[in-house]
Short mmCIF file of the N, C-alpha and C atoms (twelve columns), coordinates in Angstrom:
data_MODEL
# 
_entry.id   MODEL 
# 
loop_
_atom_site.group_PDB 
_atom_site.id 
_atom_site.type_symbol 
_atom_site.label_atom_id 
_atom_site.label_alt_id 
_atom_site.label_comp_id 
_atom_site.label_asym_id 
_atom_site.label_seq_id 
_atom_site.Cartn_x 
_atom_site.Cartn_y 
_atom_site.Cartn_z 
_atom_site.pdbx_PDB_model_num 
ATOM 1   N N  . MET A 1   0.837  -1.186 0.000  1 
ATOM 2   C CA . MET A 1   0.000  0.000  0.000  1 
ATOM 3   C C  . MET A 1   0.885  1.253  0.000  1 
ATOM 4   N N  . ASN A 2   0.606  2.157  -0.916 1 
ATOM 5   C CA . ASN A 2   1.375  3.382  -1.037 1 
ATOM 6   C C  . ASN A 2   1.020  4.352  0.098  1 
ATOM 7   N N  . GLN A 3   2.053  4.885  0.764  1 
ATOM 8   C CA . GLN A 3   1.839  5.844  1.841  1 
ATOM 9   C C  . GLN A 3   2.698  7.080  1.621  1 
ATOM 10  N N  . GLN A 4   2.122  8.232  1.896  1 
ATOM 11  C CA . GLN A 4   2.859  9.488  1.898  1 
ATOM 12  C C  . GLN A 4   3.522  9.628  3.259  1 
ATOM 13  N N  . LEU A 5   4.794  10.012 3.288  1 
ATOM 14  C CA . LEU A 5   5.533  10.192 4.536  1 
ATOM 15  C C  . LEU A 5   6.159  11.575 4.579  1 
ATOM 16  N N  . LEU A 6   6.340  12.104 5.777  1 
ATOM 17  C CA . LEU A 6   7.153  13.287 6.005  1 
ATOM 18  C C  . LEU A 6   8.267  12.876 6.956  1 
ATOM 19  N N  . CYS A 7   9.475  13.332 6.649  1 
ATOM 20  C CA . CYS A 7   10.633 13.004 7.477  1 
ATOM 21  C C  . CYS A 7   11.264 14.288 7.981  1 
ATOM 22  N N  . PHE A 8   11.643 14.293 9.248  1 
ATOM 23  C CA . PHE A 8   12.244 15.459 9.887  1 
ATOM 24  C C  . PHE A 8   13.665 15.140 10.340 1 
ATOM 25  N N  . ASP A 9   14.609 16.004 9.953  1 
ATOM 26  C CA . ASP A 9   15.970 15.937 10.480 1 
ATOM 27  C C  . ASP A 9   16.036 16.981 11.586 1 
ATOM 28  N N  . PHE A 10  15.847 16.533 12.813 1 
ATOM 29  C CA . PHE A 10  15.744 17.411 13.964 1 
ATOM 30  C C  . PHE A 10  17.057 18.130 14.241 1 
ATOM 31  N N  . GLY A 11  16.933 19.410 14.560 1 
ATOM 32  C CA . GLY A 11  18.068 20.213 15.001 1 
ATOM 33  C C  . GLY A 11  17.574 21.291 15.940 1 
ATOM 34  N N  . LEU A 12  18.472 21.865 16.695 1 
ATOM 35  C CA . LEU A 12  18.079 22.878 17.663 1 
ATOM 36  C C  . LEU A 12  17.730 24.210 17.015 1 
ATOM 37  N N  . SER A 13  18.395 24.555 15.887 1 
ATOM 38  C CA . SER A 13  18.115 25.828 15.234 1 
ATOM 39  C C  . SER A 13  17.469 25.678 13.862 1 
ATOM 40  N N  . SER A 14  17.492 24.466 13.309 1 
ATOM 41  C CA . SER A 14  16.911 24.219 12.002 1 
ATOM 42  C C  . SER A 14  16.451 22.770 11.923 1 
ATOM 43  N N  . ILE A 15  15.293 22.560 11.294 1 
ATOM 44  C CA . ILE A 15  14.739 21.221 11.143 1 
ATOM 45  C C  . ILE A 15  14.528 20.971 9.659  1 
ATOM 46  N N  . GLY A 16  15.269 20.000 9.133  1 
ATOM 47  C CA . GLY A 16  15.126 19.644 7.731  1 
ATOM 48  C C  . GLY A 16  13.904 18.780 7.519  1 
ATOM 49  N N  . ILE A 17  13.311 18.900 6.339  1 
ATOM 50  C CA . ILE A 17  12.093 18.149 6.041  1 
ATOM 51  C C  . ILE A 17  12.188 17.576 4.639  1 
ATOM 52  N N  . ALA A 18  11.711 16.346 4.504  1 
ATOM 53  C CA . ALA A 18  11.619 15.700 3.195  1 
ATOM 54  C C  . ALA A 18  10.299 14.953 3.136  1 
ATOM 55  N N  . THR A 19  9.810  14.773 1.930  1 
ATOM 56  C CA . THR A 19  8.584  14.014 1.726  1 
ATOM 57  C C  . THR A 19  8.849  12.926 0.694  1 
ATOM 58  N N  . GLY A 20  8.027  11.903 0.740  1 
ATOM 59  C CA . GLY A 20  8.151  10.827 -0.233 1 
ATOM 60  C C  . GLY A 20  7.019  9.838  -0.086 1 
ATOM 61  N N  . GLN A 21  6.878  8.992  -1.098 1 
ATOM 62  C CA . GLN A 21  5.859  7.952  -1.085 1 
ATOM 63  C C  . GLN A 21  6.545  6.598  -1.072 1 
ATOM 64  N N  . THR A 22  5.971  5.683  -0.298 1 
ATOM 65  C CA . THR A 22  6.587  4.362  -0.157 1 
ATOM 66  C C  . THR A 22  6.642  3.619  -1.489 1 
ATOM 67  N N  . GLU A 23  5.659  3.825  -2.351 1 
ATOM 68  C CA . GLU A 23  5.632  3.122  -3.637 1 
ATOM 69  C C  . GLU A 23  6.801  3.524  -4.530 1 
ATOM 70  N N  . MET A 24  7.079  4.820  -4.590 1 
ATOM 71  C CA . MET A 24  8.167  5.322  -5.438 1 
ATOM 72  C C  . MET A 24  9.526  5.181  -4.761 1 
ATOM 73  N N  . GLY A 25  9.565  5.321  -3.449 1 
ATOM 74  C CA . GLY A 25  10.826 5.220  -2.721 1 
ATOM 75  C C  . GLY A 25  11.781 6.361  -2.996 1 
ATOM 76  N N  . ILE A 26  11.238 7.510  -3.375 1 
ATOM 77  C CA . ILE A 26  12.065 8.677  -3.688 1 
ATOM 78  C C  . ILE A 26  11.724 9.794  -2.714 1 
ATOM 79  N N  . ALA A 27  12.752 10.419 -2.174 1 
ATOM 80  C CA . ALA A 27  12.571 11.515 -1.228 1 
ATOM 81  C C  . ALA A 27  12.809 12.851 -1.922 1 
ATOM 82  N N  . THR A 28  12.028 13.843 -1.536 1 
ATOM 83  C CA . THR A 28  12.152 15.195 -2.071 1 
ATOM 84  C C  . THR A 28  12.309 16.165 -0.910 1 
ATOM 85  N N  . PRO A 29  13.347 17.021 -0.962 1 
ATOM 86  C CA . PRO A 29  13.529 17.978 0.139  1 
ATOM 87  C C  . PRO A 29  12.479 19.083 0.096  1 
ATOM 88  N N  . LEU A 30  12.097 19.540 1.260  1 
ATOM 89  C CA . LEU A 30  11.204 20.681 1.418  1 
ATOM 90  C C  . LEU A 30  11.974 21.770 2.168  1 
ATOM 91  N N  . PRO A 31  11.480 23.004 2.132  1 
ATOM 92  C CA . PRO A 31  12.188 24.068 2.874  1 
ATOM 93  C C  . PRO A 31  12.304 23.733 4.356  1 
ATOM 94  N N  . GLU A 32  13.466 24.054 4.893  1 
ATOM 95  C CA . GLU A 32  13.721 23.816 6.310  1 
ATOM 96  C C  . GLU A 32  12.864 24.732 7.168  1 
ATOM 97  N N  . LEU A 33  12.627 24.291 8.384  1 
ATOM 98  C CA . LEU A 33  11.947 25.115 9.371  1 
ATOM 99  C C  . LEU A 33  12.980 25.642 10.354 1 
ATOM 100 N N  . LYS A 34  12.907 26.918 10.645 1 
ATOM 101 C CA . LYS A 34  13.742 27.462 11.705 1 
ATOM 102 C C  . LYS A 34  13.173 26.987 13.030 1 
ATOM 103 N N  . ALA A 35  14.055 26.784 13.983 1 
ATOM 104 C CA . ALA A 35  13.626 26.319 15.300 1 
ATOM 105 C C  . ALA A 35  14.355 27.118 16.372 1 
ATOM 106 N N  . LYS A 36  13.725 27.207 17.511 1 
ATOM 107 C CA . LYS A 36  14.350 27.840 18.669 1 
ATOM 108 C C  . LYS A 36  14.489 26.765 19.725 1 
ATOM 109 N N  . GLU A 37  15.718 26.358 19.981 1 
ATOM 110 C CA . GLU A 37  16.013 25.272 20.919 1 
ATOM 111 C C  . GLU A 37  15.207 24.018 20.583 1 
ATOM 112 N N  . GLY A 38  15.097 23.727 19.278 1 
ATOM 113 C CA . GLY A 38  14.440 22.515 18.814 1 
ATOM 114 C C  . GLY A 38  12.942 22.623 18.633 1 
ATOM 115 N N  . SER A 39  12.390 23.785 18.908 1 
ATOM 116 C CA . SER A 39  10.945 23.963 18.782 1 
ATOM 117 C C  . SER A 39  10.631 24.828 17.561 1 
ATOM 118 N N  . PRO A 40  9.958  24.238 16.565 1 
ATOM 119 C CA . PRO A 40  9.613  25.004 15.364 1 
ATOM 120 C C  . PRO A 40  8.346  25.828 15.594 1 
ATOM 121 N N  . GLU A 41  7.997  26.614 14.607 1 
ATOM 122 C CA . GLU A 41  6.694  27.270 14.624 1 
ATOM 123 C C  . GLU A 41  5.688  26.185 14.241 1 
ATOM 124 N N  . TRP A 42  4.925  25.722 15.217 1 
ATOM 125 C CA . TRP A 42  4.061  24.555 15.022 1 
ATOM 126 C C  . TRP A 42  2.997  24.779 13.960 1 
ATOM 127 N N  . SER A 43  2.601  26.015 13.739 1 
ATOM 128 C CA . SER A 43  1.599  26.279 12.702 1 
ATOM 129 C C  . SER A 43  2.155  25.935 11.319 1 
ATOM 130 N N  . LEU A 44  3.462  26.094 11.130 1 
ATOM 131 C CA . LEU A 44  4.082  25.729 9.851  1 
ATOM 132 C C  . LEU A 44  4.130  24.208 9.679  1 
ATOM 133 N N  . VAL A 45  4.353  23.495 10.771 1 
ATOM 134 C CA . VAL A 45  4.316  22.028 10.717 1 
ATOM 135 C C  . VAL A 45  2.899  21.576 10.383 1 
ATOM 136 N N  . ALA A 46  1.909  22.199 11.018 1 
ATOM 137 C CA . ALA A 46  0.510  21.853 10.739 1 
ATOM 138 C C  . ALA A 46  0.178  22.093 9.271  1 
ATOM 139 N N  . LYS A 47  0.698  23.168 8.711  1 
ATOM 140 C CA . LYS A 47  0.459  23.485 7.293  1 
ATOM 141 C C  . LYS A 47  1.063  22.402 6.395  1 
ATOM 142 N N  . LEU A 48  2.273  21.954 6.716  1 
ATOM 143 C CA . LEU A 48  2.916  20.885 5.941  1 
ATOM 144 C C  . LEU A 48  2.110  19.588 6.013  1 
ATOM 145 N N  . ILE A 49  1.647  19.261 7.199  1 
ATOM 146 C CA . ILE A 49  0.873  18.032 7.377  1 
ATOM 147 C C  . ILE A 49  -0.449 18.126 6.621  1 
ATOM 148 N N  . SER A 50  -1.063 19.283 6.665  1 
ATOM 149 C CA . SER A 50  -2.313 19.490 5.932  1 
ATOM 150 C C  . SER A 50  -2.083 19.375 4.419  1 
ATOM 151 N N  . GLU A 51  -0.997 19.954 3.950  1 
ATOM 152 C CA . GLU A 51  -0.694 19.940 2.516  1 
ATOM 153 C C  . GLU A 51  -0.328 18.548 2.005  1 
ATOM 154 N N  . TRP A 52  0.529  17.837 2.735  1 
ATOM 155 C CA . TRP A 52  1.059  16.559 2.245  1 
ATOM 156 C C  . TRP A 52  0.249  15.347 2.695  1 
ATOM 157 N N  . GLN A 53  -0.567 15.482 3.735  1 
ATOM 158 C CA . GLN A 53  -1.413 14.394 4.230  1 
ATOM 159 C C  . GLN A 53  -0.635 13.089 4.472  1 
ATOM 160 N N  . PRO A 54  0.470  13.149 5.237  1 
ATOM 161 C CA . PRO A 54  1.250  11.929 5.465  1 
ATOM 162 C C  . PRO A 54  0.509  10.931 6.337  1 
ATOM 163 N N  . LYS A 55  0.803  9.661  6.125  1 
ATOM 164 C CA . LYS A 55  0.240  8.596  6.960  1 
ATOM 165 C C  . LYS A 55  1.147  8.314  8.149  1 
ATOM 166 N N  . LYS A 56  2.415  8.706  8.019  1 
ATOM 167 C CA . LYS A 56  3.396  8.465  9.076  1 
ATOM 168 C C  . LYS A 56  4.429  9.582  9.025  1 
ATOM 169 N N  . LEU A 57  4.979  9.914  10.197 1 
ATOM 170 C CA . LEU A 57  6.056  10.886 10.301 1 
ATOM 171 C C  . LEU A 57  7.309  10.159 10.764 1 
ATOM 172 N N  . LEU A 58  8.426  10.497 10.166 1 
ATOM 173 C CA . LEU A 58  9.708  9.937  10.563 1 
ATOM 174 C C  . LEU A 58  10.554 11.054 11.160 1 
ATOM 175 N N  . VAL A 59  11.306 10.726 12.191 1 
ATOM 176 C CA . VAL A 59  12.214 11.683 12.812 1 
ATOM 177 C C  . VAL A 59  13.581 11.020 12.920 1 
ATOM 178 N N  . GLY A 60  14.594 11.706 12.421 1 
ATOM 179 C CA . GLY A 60  15.956 11.192 12.528 1 
ATOM 180 C C  . GLY A 60  16.394 11.140 13.981 1 
ATOM 181 N N  . LEU A 61  16.983 10.023 14.361 1 
ATOM 182 C CA . LEU A 61  17.474 9.822  15.728 1 
ATOM 183 C C  . LEU A 61  18.998 9.898  15.711 1 
ATOM 184 N N  . PRO A 62  19.566 10.974 16.268 1 
ATOM 185 C CA . PRO A 62  21.013 11.148 16.249 1 
ATOM 186 C C  . PRO A 62  21.719 10.291 17.306 1 
ATOM 187 N N  . LEU A 63  22.188 9.144  16.872 1 
ATOM 188 C CA . LEU A 63  22.904 8.231  17.758 1 
ATOM 189 C C  . LEU A 63  24.411 8.417  17.604 1 
ATOM 190 N N  . ASN A 64  25.146 8.012  18.628 1 
ATOM 191 C CA . ASN A 64  26.606 7.978  18.529 1 
ATOM 192 C C  . ASN A 64  27.003 6.837  17.600 1 
ATOM 193 N N  . MET A 65  28.221 6.855  17.133 1 
ATOM 194 C CA . MET A 65  28.679 5.830  16.189 1 
ATOM 195 C C  . MET A 65  28.581 4.419  16.757 1 
ATOM 196 N N  . ASP A 66  28.675 4.274  18.084 1 
ATOM 197 C CA . ASP A 66  28.575 2.947  18.694 1 
ATOM 198 C C  . ASP A 66  27.117 2.530  18.938 1 
ATOM 199 N N  . GLY A 67  26.164 3.367  18.489 1 
ATOM 200 C CA . GLY A 67  24.748 3.059  18.638 1 
ATOM 201 C C  . GLY A 67  24.129 3.569  19.926 1 
ATOM 202 N N  . SER A 68  24.939 4.147  20.798 1 
ATOM 203 C CA . SER A 68  24.405 4.681  22.053 1 
ATOM 204 C C  . SER A 68  23.718 6.034  21.799 1 
ATOM 205 N N  . GLU A 69  22.897 6.413  22.756 1 
ATOM 206 C CA . GLU A 69  22.175 7.674  22.638 1 
ATOM 207 C C  . GLU A 69  23.133 8.858  22.789 1 
ATOM 208 N N  . SER A 70  22.902 9.887  21.991 1 
ATOM 209 C CA . SER A 70  23.672 11.121 22.101 1 
ATOM 210 C C  . SER A 70  22.856 12.122 22.924 1 
ATOM 211 N N  . PRO A 71  23.467 13.220 23.359 1 
ATOM 212 C CA . PRO A 71  22.689 14.228 24.089 1 
ATOM 213 C C  . PRO A 71  21.497 14.753 23.263 1 
ATOM 214 N N  . LEU A 72  21.645 14.798 21.949 1 
ATOM 215 C CA . LEU A 72  20.571 15.287 21.082 1 
ATOM 216 C C  . LEU A 72  19.471 14.239 20.876 1 
ATOM 217 N N  . SER A 73  19.777 12.970 21.149 1 
ATOM 218 C CA . SER A 73  18.784 11.905 20.967 1 
ATOM 219 C C  . SER A 73  17.529 12.144 21.793 1 
ATOM 220 N N  . LYS A 74  17.713 12.526 23.057 1 
ATOM 221 C CA . LYS A 74  16.575 12.762 23.955 1 
ATOM 222 C C  . LYS A 74  15.702 13.889 23.417 1 
ATOM 223 N N  . LYS A 75  16.334 14.939 22.896 1 
ATOM 224 C CA . LYS A 75  15.581 16.077 22.362 1 
ATOM 225 C C  . LYS A 75  14.854 15.695 21.071 1 
ATOM 226 N N  . ALA A 76  15.477 14.854 20.252 1 
ATOM 227 C CA . ALA A 76  14.816 14.395 19.029 1 
ATOM 228 C C  . ALA A 76  13.609 13.524 19.374 1 
ATOM 229 N N  . ARG A 77  13.756 12.666 20.382 1 
ATOM 230 C CA . ARG A 77  12.620 11.840 20.824 1 
ATOM 231 C C  . ARG A 77  11.483 12.721 21.355 1 
ATOM 232 N N  . LYS A 78  11.840 13.764 22.096 1 
ATOM 233 C CA . LYS A 78  10.830 14.688 22.622 1 
ATOM 234 C C  . LYS A 78  10.098 15.369 21.465 1 
ATOM 235 N N  . PHE A 79  10.837 15.769 20.428 1 
ATOM 236 C CA . PHE A 79  10.234 16.369 19.237 1 
ATOM 237 C C  . PHE A 79  9.261  15.375 18.586 1 
ATOM 238 N N  . GLY A 80  9.676  14.113 18.451 1 
ATOM 239 C CA . GLY A 80  8.803  13.078 17.898 1 
ATOM 240 C C  . GLY A 80  7.546  12.898 18.724 1 
ATOM 241 N N  . ASN A 81  7.685  12.915 20.052 1 
ATOM 242 C CA . ASN A 81  6.517  12.796 20.939 1 
ATOM 243 C C  . ASN A 81  5.573  13.988 20.777 1 
ATOM 244 N N  . ARG A 82  6.156  15.171 20.588 1 
ATOM 245 C CA . ARG A 82  5.316  16.360 20.381 1 
ATOM 246 C C  . ARG A 82  4.571  16.268 19.052 1 
ATOM 247 N N  . LEU A 83  5.248  15.788 18.012 1 
ATOM 248 C CA . LEU A 83  4.568  15.604 16.720 1 
ATOM 249 C C  . LEU A 83  3.368  14.679 16.885 1 
ATOM 250 N N  . HIS A 84  3.596  13.550 17.560 1 
ATOM 251 C CA . HIS A 84  2.518  12.585 17.763 1 
ATOM 252 C C  . HIS A 84  1.380  13.200 18.582 1 
ATOM 253 N N  . GLY A 85  1.731  13.886 19.652 1 
ATOM 254 C CA . GLY A 85  0.730  14.480 20.520 1 
ATOM 255 C C  . GLY A 85  -0.092 15.566 19.844 1 
ATOM 256 N N  . ARG A 86  0.548  16.375 19.015 1 
ATOM 257 C CA . ARG A 86  -0.148 17.486 18.356 1 
ATOM 258 C C  . ARG A 86  -0.988 17.037 17.167 1 
ATOM 259 N N  . PHE A 87  -0.492 16.036 16.425 1 
ATOM 260 C CA . PHE A 87  -1.131 15.706 15.151 1 
ATOM 261 C C  . PHE A 87  -1.738 14.309 15.112 1 
ATOM 262 N N  . GLY A 88  -1.477 13.496 16.139 1 
ATOM 263 C CA . GLY A 88  -2.093 12.180 16.230 1 
ATOM 264 C C  . GLY A 88  -1.637 11.183 15.181 1 
ATOM 265 N N  . LEU A 89  -0.526 11.470 14.528 1 
ATOM 266 C CA . LEU A 89  0.010  10.564 13.509 1 
ATOM 267 C C  . LEU A 89  1.079  9.656  14.112 1 
ATOM 268 N N  . GLU A 90  1.227  8.483  13.508 1 
ATOM 269 C CA . GLU A 90  2.303  7.582  13.920 1 
ATOM 270 C C  . GLU A 90  3.643  8.258  13.649 1 
ATOM 271 N N  . VAL A 91  4.534  8.169  14.614 1 
ATOM 272 C CA . VAL A 91  5.877  8.727  14.484 1 
ATOM 273 C C  . VAL A 91  6.873  7.599  14.691 1 
ATOM 274 N N  . GLU A 92  7.807  7.473  13.774 1 
ATOM 275 C CA . GLU A 92  8.853  6.459  13.890 1 
ATOM 276 C C  . GLU A 92  10.211 7.150  13.902 1 
ATOM 277 N N  . MET A 93  11.037 6.747  14.856 1 
ATOM 278 C CA . MET A 93  12.400 7.269  14.943 1 
ATOM 279 C C  . MET A 93  13.292 6.424  14.031 1 
ATOM 280 N N  . VAL A 94  14.188 7.090  13.277 1 
ATOM 281 C CA . VAL A 94  15.054 6.409  12.319 1 
ATOM 282 C C  . VAL A 94  16.504 6.797  12.594 1 
ATOM 283 N N  . ASP A 95  17.357 5.812  12.739 1 
ATOM 284 C CA . ASP A 95  18.790 6.032  12.962 1 
ATOM 285 C C  . ASP A 95  19.328 6.932  11.855 1 
ATOM 286 N N  . GLU A 96  19.937 8.034  12.250 1 
ATOM 287 C CA . GLU A 96  20.421 8.984  11.254 1 
ATOM 288 C C  . GLU A 96  21.946 9.152  11.272 1 
ATOM 289 N N  . ARG A 97  22.656 8.187  11.812 1 
ATOM 290 C CA . ARG A 97  24.112 8.333  11.871 1 
ATOM 291 C C  . ARG A 97  24.693 8.646  10.500 1 
ATOM 292 N N  . LEU A 98  25.540 9.649  10.449 1 
ATOM 293 C CA . LEU A 98  26.284 10.087 9.268  1 
ATOM 294 C C  . LEU A 98  25.464 10.774 8.188  1 
ATOM 295 N N  . THR A 99  24.173 11.003 8.383  1 
ATOM 296 C CA . THR A 99  23.402 11.619 7.302  1 
ATOM 297 C C  . THR A 99  23.811 13.062 7.049  1 
ATOM 298 N N  . SER A 100 24.106 13.852 8.089  1 
ATOM 299 C CA . SER A 100 24.525 15.236 7.856  1 
ATOM 300 C C  . SER A 100 25.856 15.276 7.115  1 
ATOM 301 N N  . HIS A 101 26.765 14.382 7.488  1 
ATOM 302 C CA . HIS A 101 28.049 14.298 6.790  1 
ATOM 303 C C  . HIS A 101 27.832 13.915 5.320  1 
ATOM 304 N N  . SER A 102 26.990 12.915 5.079  1 
ATOM 305 C CA . SER A 102 26.696 12.485 3.711  1 
ATOM 306 C C  . SER A 102 26.002 13.587 2.929  1 
ATOM 307 N N  . ALA A 103 25.125 14.341 3.586  1 
ATOM 308 C CA . ALA A 103 24.430 15.444 2.918  1 
ATOM 309 C C  . ALA A 103 25.425 16.506 2.471  1 
ATOM 310 N N  . LYS A 104 26.396 16.826 3.316  1 
ATOM 311 C CA . LYS A 104 27.425 17.808 2.943  1 
ATOM 312 C C  . LYS A 104 28.235 17.308 1.749  1 
ATOM 313 N N  . GLU A 105 28.559 16.015 1.749  1 
ATOM 314 C CA . GLU A 105 29.299 15.447 0.618  1 
ATOM 315 C C  . GLU A 105 28.478 15.527 -0.668 1 
ATOM 316 N N  . GLU A 106 27.191 15.204 -0.580 1 
ATOM 317 C CA . GLU A 106 26.315 15.274 -1.756 1 
ATOM 318 C C  . GLU A 106 26.223 16.695 -2.287 1 
ATOM 319 N N  . MET A 107 26.080 17.647 -1.398 1 
ATOM 320 C CA . MET A 107 25.970 19.041 -1.815 1 
ATOM 321 C C  . MET A 107 27.260 19.526 -2.455 1 
ATOM 322 N N  . ALA A 108 28.389 19.140 -1.896 1 
ATOM 323 C CA . ALA A 108 29.675 19.530 -2.473 1 
ATOM 324 C C  . ALA A 108 29.837 18.927 -3.869 1 
ATOM 325 N N  . ALA A 109 29.352 17.702 -4.054 1 
ATOM 326 C CA . ALA A 109 29.480 17.020 -5.343 1 
ATOM 327 C C  . ALA A 109 28.691 17.713 -6.449 1 
ATOM 328 N N  . VAL A 110 27.625 18.418 -6.085 1 
ATOM 329 C CA . VAL A 110 26.831 19.113 -7.103 1 
ATOM 330 C C  . VAL A 110 27.121 20.608 -7.142 1 
ATOM 331 N N  . GLY A 111 28.204 21.029 -6.505 1 
ATOM 332 C CA . GLY A 111 28.674 22.399 -6.642 1 
ATOM 333 C C  . GLY A 111 28.242 23.386 -5.581 1 
ATOM 334 N N  . TYR A 112 27.513 22.960 -4.560 1 
ATOM 335 C CA . TYR A 112 27.182 23.881 -3.478 1 
ATOM 336 C C  . TYR A 112 28.444 24.212 -2.717 1 
ATOM 337 N N  . ASN A 113 28.504 25.423 -2.223 1 
ATOM 338 C CA . ASN A 113 29.536 25.802 -1.271 1 
ATOM 339 C C  . ASN A 113 30.944 25.908 -1.850 1 
ATOM 340 N N  . LYS A 114 31.090 26.003 -3.169 1 
ATOM 341 C CA . LYS A 114 32.434 26.147 -3.739 1 
ATOM 342 C C  . LYS A 114 33.073 27.432 -3.226 1 
ATOM 343 N N  . GLY A 115 34.298 27.307 -2.768 1 
ATOM 344 C CA . GLY A 115 35.035 28.450 -2.271 1 
ATOM 345 C C  . GLY A 115 34.695 28.860 -0.845 1 
ATOM 346 N N  . HIS A 116 33.755 28.180 -0.217 1 
ATOM 347 C CA . HIS A 116 33.356 28.528 1.148  1 
ATOM 348 C C  . HIS A 116 33.330 27.273 2.004  1 
ATOM 349 N N  . LYS A 117 34.418 26.533 1.977  1 
ATOM 350 C CA . LYS A 117 34.484 25.240 2.670  1 
ATOM 351 C C  . LYS A 117 33.979 25.339 4.113  1 
ATOM 352 N N  . GLY A 118 33.072 24.421 4.437  1 
ATOM 353 C CA . GLY A 118 32.566 24.336 5.796  1 
ATOM 354 C C  . GLY A 118 31.441 25.302 6.126  1 
ATOM 355 N N  . ASN A 119 31.109 26.235 5.224  1 
ATOM 356 C CA . ASN A 119 30.054 27.190 5.507  1 
ATOM 357 C C  . ASN A 119 28.783 26.786 4.773  1 
ATOM 358 N N  . TYR A 120 27.873 26.133 5.471  1 
ATOM 359 C CA . TYR A 120 26.639 25.657 4.850  1 
ATOM 360 C C  . TYR A 120 25.438 26.503 5.246  1 
ATOM 361 N N  . LYS A 121 25.688 27.697 5.778  1 
ATOM 362 C CA . LYS A 121 24.566 28.574 6.105  1 
ATOM 363 C C  . LYS A 121 23.841 28.935 4.818  1 
ATOM 364 N N  . ASN A 122 22.538 29.062 4.909  1 
ATOM 365 C CA . ASN A 122 21.680 29.380 3.765  1 
ATOM 366 C C  . ASN A 122 21.650 28.277 2.720  1 
ATOM 367 N N  . LYS A 123 22.076 27.106 3.053  1 
ATOM 368 C CA . LYS A 123 21.991 25.949 2.160  1 
ATOM 369 C C  . LYS A 123 21.082 24.927 2.837  1 
ATOM 370 N N  . PRO A 124 20.333 24.170 2.076  1 
ATOM 371 C CA . PRO A 124 19.345 23.252 2.669  1 
ATOM 372 C C  . PRO A 124 19.944 21.940 3.166  1 
ATOM 373 N N  . ILE A 125 21.039 22.018 3.905  1 
ATOM 374 C CA . ILE A 125 21.738 20.812 4.349  1 
ATOM 375 C C  . ILE A 125 20.842 19.910 5.197  1 
ATOM 376 N N  . ASP A 126 20.018 20.492 6.053  1 
ATOM 377 C CA . ASP A 126 19.173 19.676 6.919  1 
ATOM 378 C C  . ASP A 126 18.085 18.965 6.128  1 
ATOM 379 N N  . SER A 127 17.556 19.606 5.086  1 
ATOM 380 C CA . SER A 127 16.544 18.941 4.261  1 
ATOM 381 C C  . SER A 127 17.170 17.868 3.375  1 
ATOM 382 N N  . VAL A 128 18.410 18.065 2.953  1 
ATOM 383 C CA . VAL A 128 19.115 17.002 2.224  1 
ATOM 384 C C  . VAL A 128 19.335 15.822 3.159  1 
ATOM 385 N N  . ALA A 129 19.704 16.104 4.400  1 
ATOM 386 C CA . ALA A 129 19.868 15.028 5.391  1 
ATOM 387 C C  . ALA A 129 18.538 14.312 5.626  1 
ATOM 388 N N  . ALA A 130 17.429 15.065 5.680  1 
ATOM 389 C CA . ALA A 130 16.104 14.439 5.841  1 
ATOM 390 C C  . ALA A 130 15.805 13.512 4.667  1 
ATOM 391 N N  . CYS A 131 16.200 13.912 3.460  1 
ATOM 392 C CA . CYS A 131 16.034 13.036 2.283  1 
ATOM 393 C C  . CYS A 131 16.809 11.740 2.464  1 
ATOM 394 N N  . LEU A 132 18.034 11.851 2.946  1 
ATOM 395 C CA . LEU A 132 18.861 10.663 3.139  1 
ATOM 396 C C  . LEU A 132 18.265 9.739  4.199  1 
ATOM 397 N N  . ILE A 133 17.722 10.320 5.257  1 
ATOM 398 C CA . ILE A 133 17.069 9.507  6.296  1 
ATOM 399 C C  . ILE A 133 15.873 8.777  5.699  1 
ATOM 400 N N  . LEU A 134 15.078 9.492  4.907  1 
ATOM 401 C CA . LEU A 134 13.891 8.901  4.298  1 
ATOM 402 C C  . LEU A 134 14.273 7.812  3.291  1 
ATOM 403 N N  . GLU A 135 15.283 8.063  2.483  1 
ATOM 404 C CA . GLU A 135 15.737 7.050  1.516  1 
ATOM 405 C C  . GLU A 135 16.287 5.825  2.233  1 
ATOM 406 N N  . GLN A 136 16.972 6.039  3.351  1 
ATOM 407 C CA . GLN A 136 17.458 4.921  4.172  1 
ATOM 408 C C  . GLN A 136 16.278 4.112  4.690  1 
ATOM 409 N N  . TYR A 137 15.235 4.791  5.121  1 
ATOM 410 C CA . TYR A 137 14.012 4.128  5.591  1 
ATOM 411 C C  . TYR A 137 13.389 3.298  4.460  1 
ATOM 412 N N  . PHE A 138 13.309 3.885  3.269  1 
ATOM 413 C CA . PHE A 138 12.732 3.170  2.135  1 
ATOM 414 C C  . PHE A 138 13.523 1.899  1.803  1 
ATOM 415 N N  . SER A 139 14.835 1.964  1.921  1 
ATOM 416 C CA . SER A 139 15.663 0.820  1.537  1 
ATOM 417 C C  . SER A 139 15.735 -0.263 2.609  1 
ATOM 418 N N  . SER A 140 15.256 0.051  3.824  1 
ATOM 419 C CA . SER A 140 15.324 -0.955 4.900  1 
ATOM 420 C C  . SER A 140 14.076 -1.812 4.943  1 
# 
C-alpha cells in the first residue's frame, strides 16, 4: 500500500524536512523550518501536514557511532513525541548516523559551497539530510 511520509531531520536551530511515497521510494527535500532550541513554529508544521497528508512521520534519531544515545537523541525523541501528541500521527524514529556528513558530501558534489568550505549557512543541508534519512528508511 502506497503511503505518503514526512521526514524530519531534527536540530536545535533548524529542522530539515523531506517528503516521499513508499511506492516510489524517492525523497524530495522541502524548505527547512527554523527552530528555537528545537521547537519550530508549530503552525508551519501543521500546514505541511495538511498539505502533504502523510500517513506516518519519521524523525531522525542522532545516535553515537557505537549506537548509544547522544545528548541530542533525547531532544529528538521529545520532538517526535510532540509531533505525535499534536497531530495524532504515527511517528517512527530512524537512525540517522552520518546523514549530515553524507548530505554535505552530496551538496559539495553538485557544486554547493564552492570556495566557502565548511560554511553551509543558507543551504538546505538539513533537508538534504532528511532526504537521506527517508531514503534509508525506504531501503530498509
